[in-house]
Amino acid sequence: MIGEVIGGEESPVVHFAYGTKESYFLYPFQSSLKVNPYAEAAERIREIQTALRKYLKISMSFVIGDVCHHPEEIKGALNGLLSGTVQRFYMDEGSIVKQRSFANGNLDIFSWYDQASTEFREMMLEKKADRIAPTVRHWTDFLKEHAFHPEKVKDWVLKPLLDLKLKLQSLQYFRSTYTGTSCTRKFMRSILWRSWSTG
């Protein structure tokens, strides 16, 4: 599918896969004041996204790297894109962004665990389904703002879920009341999807 889309380009485009989740696209351009290479790359990428959504029903996000003026610069640029795991983790679904670096903050993500865990627990015990989306969105924005490392975020997300399950089981609610309820399922899907959709 991708080959068909880029095959119709006037300028030759090099595409190759790297692993199961990453691909590289190399777009040639002529350096001039009238040409914005980032805008041109974004326009071509949108064509690829449109085709993928239309024919394969999938969404793909893209990071546009640096402009390379000499062949020896390409290797460094490709390595820079590959190492940008933090940026990719926090990207929105189907987005196109320029490459940028993320500095690790000084905050300890687990210092916020008790507050988040309490909010999640109260929300589930009180069956307040209408609070799920805004609560998950609040913590997702918080994590994105401080750009915590993806592996720490995954551990942080799993910990309150597991603790919540144990608490519900100890109260004999998990099997008799909460297993299979729409509130529980909605909460689990929401927080897991928002945490791993781009990871």
mmCIF file of C-alpha atoms in Angstrom:
data_model
loop_
_atom_site.group_PDB
_atom_site.id
_atom_site.type_symbol
_atom_site.label_atom_id
_atom_site.label_comp_id
_atom_site.label_asym_id
_atom_site.label_seq_id
_atom_site.Cartn_x
_atom_site.Cartn_y
_atom_site.Cartn_z
ATOM 1 C CA MET A 1 0.000 0.000 0.000
ATOM 2 C CA ILE A 2 2.702 2.500 0.977
ATOM 3 C CA GLY A 3 4.717 1.538 -2.077
ATOM 4 C CA GLU A 4 1.774 2.336 -4.333
ATOM 5 C CA VAL A 5 1.304 5.762 -2.762
ATOM 6 C CA ILE A 6 4.936 6.868 -2.916
ATOM 7 C CA GLY A 7 5.360 5.230 -6.317
ATOM 8 C CA GLY A 8 3.227 7.966 -7.823
ATOM 9 C CA GLU A 9 5.473 10.738 -6.501
ATOM 10 C CA GLU A 10 7.224 12.953 -9.026
ATOM 11 C CA SER A 11 10.394 12.925 -6.934
ATOM 12 C CA PRO A 12 11.825 9.537 -5.875
ATOM 13 C CA VAL A 13 11.101 8.576 -2.275
ATOM 14 C CA VAL A 14 13.063 5.957 -0.357
ATOM 15 C CA HIS A 15 11.049 3.886 2.126
ATOM 16 C CA PHE A 16 12.234 1.025 4.315
ATOM 17 C CA ALA A 17 10.926 -0.631 7.468
ATOM 18 C CA TYR A 18 12.895 -0.792 10.696
ATOM 19 C CA GLY A 19 11.447 -3.440 12.982
ATOM 20 C CA THR A 20 7.702 -3.993 13.303
ATOM 21 C CA LYS A 21 6.612 -0.508 14.350
ATOM 22 C CA GLU A 22 8.967 1.928 12.659
ATOM 23 C CA SER A 23 9.547 2.903 9.041
ATOM 24 C CA TYR A 24 11.763 5.496 7.419
ATOM 25 C CA PHE A 25 10.895 7.771 4.498
ATOM 26 C CA LEU A 26 13.637 9.787 2.802
ATOM 27 C CA TYR A 27 12.307 12.710 0.765
ATOM 28 C CA PRO A 28 14.597 14.624 -1.616
ATOM 29 C CA PHE A 29 14.174 18.370 -2.000
ATOM 30 C CA GLN A 30 15.853 21.342 -3.599
ATOM 31 C CA SER A 31 17.157 23.864 -1.131
ATOM 32 C CA SER A 32 15.711 27.303 -1.854
ATOM 33 C CA LEU A 33 13.906 30.140 -0.137
ATOM 34 C CA LYS A 34 10.668 29.148 -1.896
ATOM 35 C CA VAL A 35 10.692 25.540 -0.671
ATOM 36 C CA ASN A 36 9.763 24.565 2.882
ATOM 37 C CA PRO A 37 11.001 20.969 3.200
ATOM 38 C CA TYR A 38 9.000 20.330 6.375
ATOM 39 C CA ALA A 39 5.738 21.477 4.782
ATOM 40 C CA GLU A 40 6.406 19.390 1.681
ATOM 41 C CA ALA A 41 7.195 16.291 3.754
ATOM 42 C CA ALA A 42 4.070 16.801 5.864
ATOM 43 C CA GLU A 43 1.902 17.092 2.758
ATOM 44 C CA ARG A 44 3.239 13.832 1.333
ATOM 45 C CA ILE A 45 2.863 12.116 4.686
ATOM 46 C CA ARG A 46 -0.798 13.148 4.880
ATOM 47 C CA GLU A 47 -1.356 11.385 1.557
ATOM 48 C CA ILE A 48 0.084 8.202 3.047
ATOM 49 C CA GLN A 49 -2.069 8.553 6.163
ATOM 50 C CA THR A 50 -5.195 9.061 4.062
ATOM 51 C CA ALA A 51 -4.492 5.921 2.041
ATOM 52 C CA LEU A 52 -3.799 3.832 5.138
ATOM 53 C CA ARG A 53 -7.030 4.952 6.800
ATOM 54 C CA LYS A 54 -9.087 4.459 3.655
ATOM 55 C CA TYR A 55 -7.858 1.056 2.531
ATOM 56 C CA LEU A 56 -6.356 -0.584 5.631
ATOM 57 C CA LYS A 57 -8.346 1.179 8.378
ATOM 58 C CA ILE A 58 -5.209 1.922 10.373
ATOM 59 C CA SER A 59 -3.690 5.113 11.735
ATOM 60 C CA MET A 60 -0.005 5.949 11.677
ATOM 61 C CA SER A 61 1.888 8.816 13.315
ATOM 62 C CA PHE A 62 4.996 10.435 11.854
ATOM 63 C CA VAL A 63 8.000 12.371 13.142
ATOM 64 C CA ILE A 64 9.760 14.617 10.609
ATOM 65 C CA GLY A 65 13.497 14.674 11.217
ATOM 66 C CA ASP A 66 16.222 17.145 10.350
ATOM 67 C CA VAL A 67 17.157 18.243 6.848
ATOM 68 C CA CYS A 68 20.339 16.576 5.609
ATOM 69 C CA HIS A 69 22.470 18.523 3.131
ATOM 70 C CA HIS A 70 25.197 15.877 2.813
ATOM 71 C CA PRO A 71 25.028 12.049 2.627
ATOM 72 C CA GLU A 72 27.161 11.609 5.743
ATOM 73 C CA GLU A 73 24.516 13.414 7.787
ATOM 74 C CA ILE A 74 21.825 10.845 7.024
ATOM 75 C CA LYS A 75 23.031 8.163 9.450
ATOM 76 C CA GLY A 76 23.013 10.543 12.393
ATOM 77 C CA ALA A 77 19.569 11.831 11.464
ATOM 78 C CA LEU A 78 18.148 8.302 11.247
ATOM 79 C CA ASN A 79 19.655 7.357 14.612
ATOM 80 C CA GLY A 80 18.190 10.503 16.112
ATOM 81 C CA LEU A 81 14.710 9.560 14.950
ATOM 82 C CA LEU A 82 15.089 6.012 16.214
ATOM 83 C CA SER A 83 16.182 7.145 19.667
ATOM 84 C CA GLY A 84 13.184 9.458 20.076
ATOM 85 C CA THR A 85 11.152 6.942 22.074
ATOM 86 C CA VAL A 86 9.840 9.537 24.530
ATOM 87 C CA GLN A 87 8.462 11.782 21.791
ATOM 88 C CA ARG A 88 6.818 8.845 20.021
ATOM 89 C CA PHE A 89 5.268 7.624 23.257
ATOM 90 C CA TYR A 90 3.497 10.941 23.876
ATOM 91 C CA MET A 91 2.383 11.597 20.302
ATOM 92 C CA ASP A 92 -1.320 11.787 19.544
ATOM 93 C CA GLU A 93 -2.803 9.177 17.264
ATOM 94 C CA GLY A 94 -2.386 10.032 13.580
ATOM 95 C CA SER A 95 -0.222 13.080 14.242
ATOM 96 C CA ILE A 96 2.605 14.598 12.186
ATOM 97 C CA VAL A 97 5.208 16.466 14.236
ATOM 98 C CA LYS A 98 8.729 17.781 13.924
ATOM 99 C CA GLN A 99 11.438 15.968 15.813
ATOM 100 C CA ARG A 100 12.321 17.515 19.153
ATOM 101 C CA SER A 101 14.138 16.455 22.281
ATOM 102 C CA PHE A 102 12.487 15.811 25.610
ATOM 103 C CA ALA A 103 14.307 16.609 28.827
ATOM 104 C CA ASN A 104 13.555 14.375 31.798
ATOM 105 C CA GLY A 105 12.000 16.348 34.605
ATOM 106 C CA ASN A 106 13.113 16.297 38.225
ATOM 107 C CA LEU A 107 9.768 15.037 39.494
ATOM 108 C CA ASP A 108 9.411 11.505 40.785
ATOM 109 C CA ILE A 109 6.400 10.043 39.028
ATOM 110 C CA PHE A 110 5.639 7.742 41.961
ATOM 111 C CA SER A 111 5.315 10.686 44.351
ATOM 112 C CA TRP A 112 1.950 11.266 42.649
ATOM 113 C CA TYR A 113 0.853 7.677 42.948
ATOM 114 C CA ASP A 114 -1.212 8.008 46.137
ATOM 115 C CA GLN A 115 -3.245 10.904 44.762
ATOM 116 C CA ALA A 116 -3.973 9.160 41.484
ATOM 117 C CA SER A 117 -4.728 5.843 43.159
ATOM 118 C CA THR A 118 -7.194 7.503 45.524
ATOM 119 C CA GLU A 119 -9.015 9.202 42.652
ATOM 120 C CA PHE A 120 -9.266 5.963 40.690
ATOM 121 C CA ARG A 121 -10.410 3.950 43.720
ATOM 122 C CA GLU A 122 -13.119 6.420 44.734
ATOM 123 C CA MET A 123 -14.331 6.683 41.173
ATOM 124 C CA MET A 124 -14.700 2.918 40.842
ATOM 125 C CA LEU A 125 -16.225 2.258 44.257
ATOM 126 C CA GLU A 126 -18.778 5.006 43.742
ATOM 127 C CA LYS A 127 -19.454 3.819 40.162
ATOM 128 C CA LYS A 128 -19.032 7.321 38.738
ATOM 129 C CA ALA A 129 -18.632 6.415 35.073
ATOM 130 C CA ASP A 130 -18.981 10.057 34.011
ATOM 131 C CA ARG A 131 -15.707 10.859 35.797
ATOM 132 C CA ILE A 132 -13.624 8.261 33.978
ATOM 133 C CA ALA A 133 -12.809 10.227 30.819
ATOM 134 C CA PRO A 134 -11.939 13.564 32.516
ATOM 135 C CA THR A 135 -9.906 11.845 35.251
ATOM 136 C CA VAL A 136 -7.874 9.772 32.798
ATOM 137 C CA ARG A 137 -7.446 12.833 30.560
ATOM 138 C CA HIS A 138 -6.173 14.876 33.513
ATOM 139 C CA TRP A 139 -3.496 12.331 34.411
ATOM 140 C CA THR A 140 -2.591 11.726 30.778
ATOM 141 C CA ASP A 141 -1.993 15.455 30.308
ATOM 142 C CA PHE A 142 0.046 15.534 33.515
ATOM 143 C CA LEU A 143 2.286 12.684 32.354
ATOM 144 C CA LYS A 144 2.708 14.270 28.920
ATOM 145 C CA GLU A 145 3.517 17.685 30.389
ATOM 146 C CA HIS A 146 6.396 16.292 32.447
ATOM 147 C CA ALA A 147 7.527 13.764 29.798
ATOM 148 C CA PHE A 148 8.230 10.939 32.204
ATOM 149 C CA HIS A 149 10.083 7.995 30.700
ATOM 150 C CA PRO A 150 7.680 5.549 28.993
ATOM 151 C CA GLU A 151 8.759 2.530 31.049
ATOM 152 C CA LYS A 152 8.123 4.413 34.295
ATOM 153 C CA VAL A 153 4.729 5.516 33.008
ATOM 154 C CA LYS A 154 3.739 1.937 32.186
ATOM 155 C CA ASP A 155 4.748 0.780 35.669
ATOM 156 C CA TRP A 156 2.922 3.732 37.213
ATOM 157 C CA VAL A 157 -0.270 2.918 35.298
ATOM 158 C CA LEU A 158 -0.209 -0.784 36.085
ATOM 159 C CA LYS A 159 0.400 -0.288 39.801
ATOM 160 C CA PRO A 160 -2.903 1.497 40.623
ATOM 161 C CA LEU A 161 -4.837 -0.937 38.425
ATOM 162 C CA LEU A 162 -3.410 -3.938 40.244
ATOM 163 C CA ASP A 163 -3.825 -2.302 43.659
ATOM 164 C CA LEU A 164 -7.413 -1.419 42.824
ATOM 165 C CA LYS A 165 -8.161 -4.980 41.795
ATOM 166 C CA LEU A 166 -6.707 -6.321 45.047
ATOM 167 C CA LYS A 167 -8.702 -3.863 47.136
ATOM 168 C CA LEU A 168 -11.918 -4.769 45.359
ATOM 169 C CA GLN A 169 -11.226 -8.453 45.864
ATOM 170 C CA SER A 170 -10.484 -7.934 49.555
ATOM 171 C CA LEU A 171 -13.814 -6.157 49.915
ATOM 172 C CA GLN A 172 -15.494 -9.070 48.105
ATOM 173 C CA TYR A 173 -16.781 -6.643 45.502
ATOM 174 C CA PHE A 174 -14.651 -7.578 42.551
ATOM 175 C CA ARG A 175 -16.303 -10.906 41.748
ATOM 176 C CA SER A 176 -19.814 -10.231 42.970
ATOM 177 C CA THR A 177 -20.329 -6.637 41.912
ATOM 178 C CA TYR A 178 -17.626 -5.131 39.756
ATOM 179 C CA THR A 179 -16.427 -7.824 37.411
ATOM 180 C CA GLY A 180 -17.975 -7.219 34.039
ATOM 181 C CA THR A 181 -19.663 -3.942 34.999
ATOM 182 C CA SER A 182 -19.634 -1.272 32.325
ATOM 183 C CA CYS A 183 -17.907 1.184 34.680
ATOM 184 C CA THR A 184 -14.984 -1.166 35.334
ATOM 185 C CA ARG A 185 -14.557 -2.118 31.686
ATOM 186 C CA LYS A 186 -14.778 1.489 30.545
ATOM 187 C CA PHE A 187 -12.173 2.576 33.074
ATOM 188 C CA MET A 188 -9.746 -0.211 32.170
ATOM 189 C CA ARG A 189 -10.065 0.412 28.435
ATOM 190 C CA SER A 190 -9.732 4.167 28.830
ATOM 191 C CA ILE A 191 -6.616 4.270 30.977
ATOM 192 C CA LEU A 192 -4.807 1.476 29.139
ATOM 193 C CA TRP A 193 -5.597 2.879 25.687
ATOM 194 C CA ARG A 194 -4.470 6.379 26.624
ATOM 195 C CA SER A 195 -1.236 5.044 28.084
ATOM 196 C CA TRP A 196 -0.231 2.680 25.306
ATOM 197 C CA SER A 197 -1.882 3.974 22.186
ATOM 198 C CA THR A 198 1.400 5.491 21.051
ATOM 199 C CA GLY A 199 3.870 3.451 22.905
#
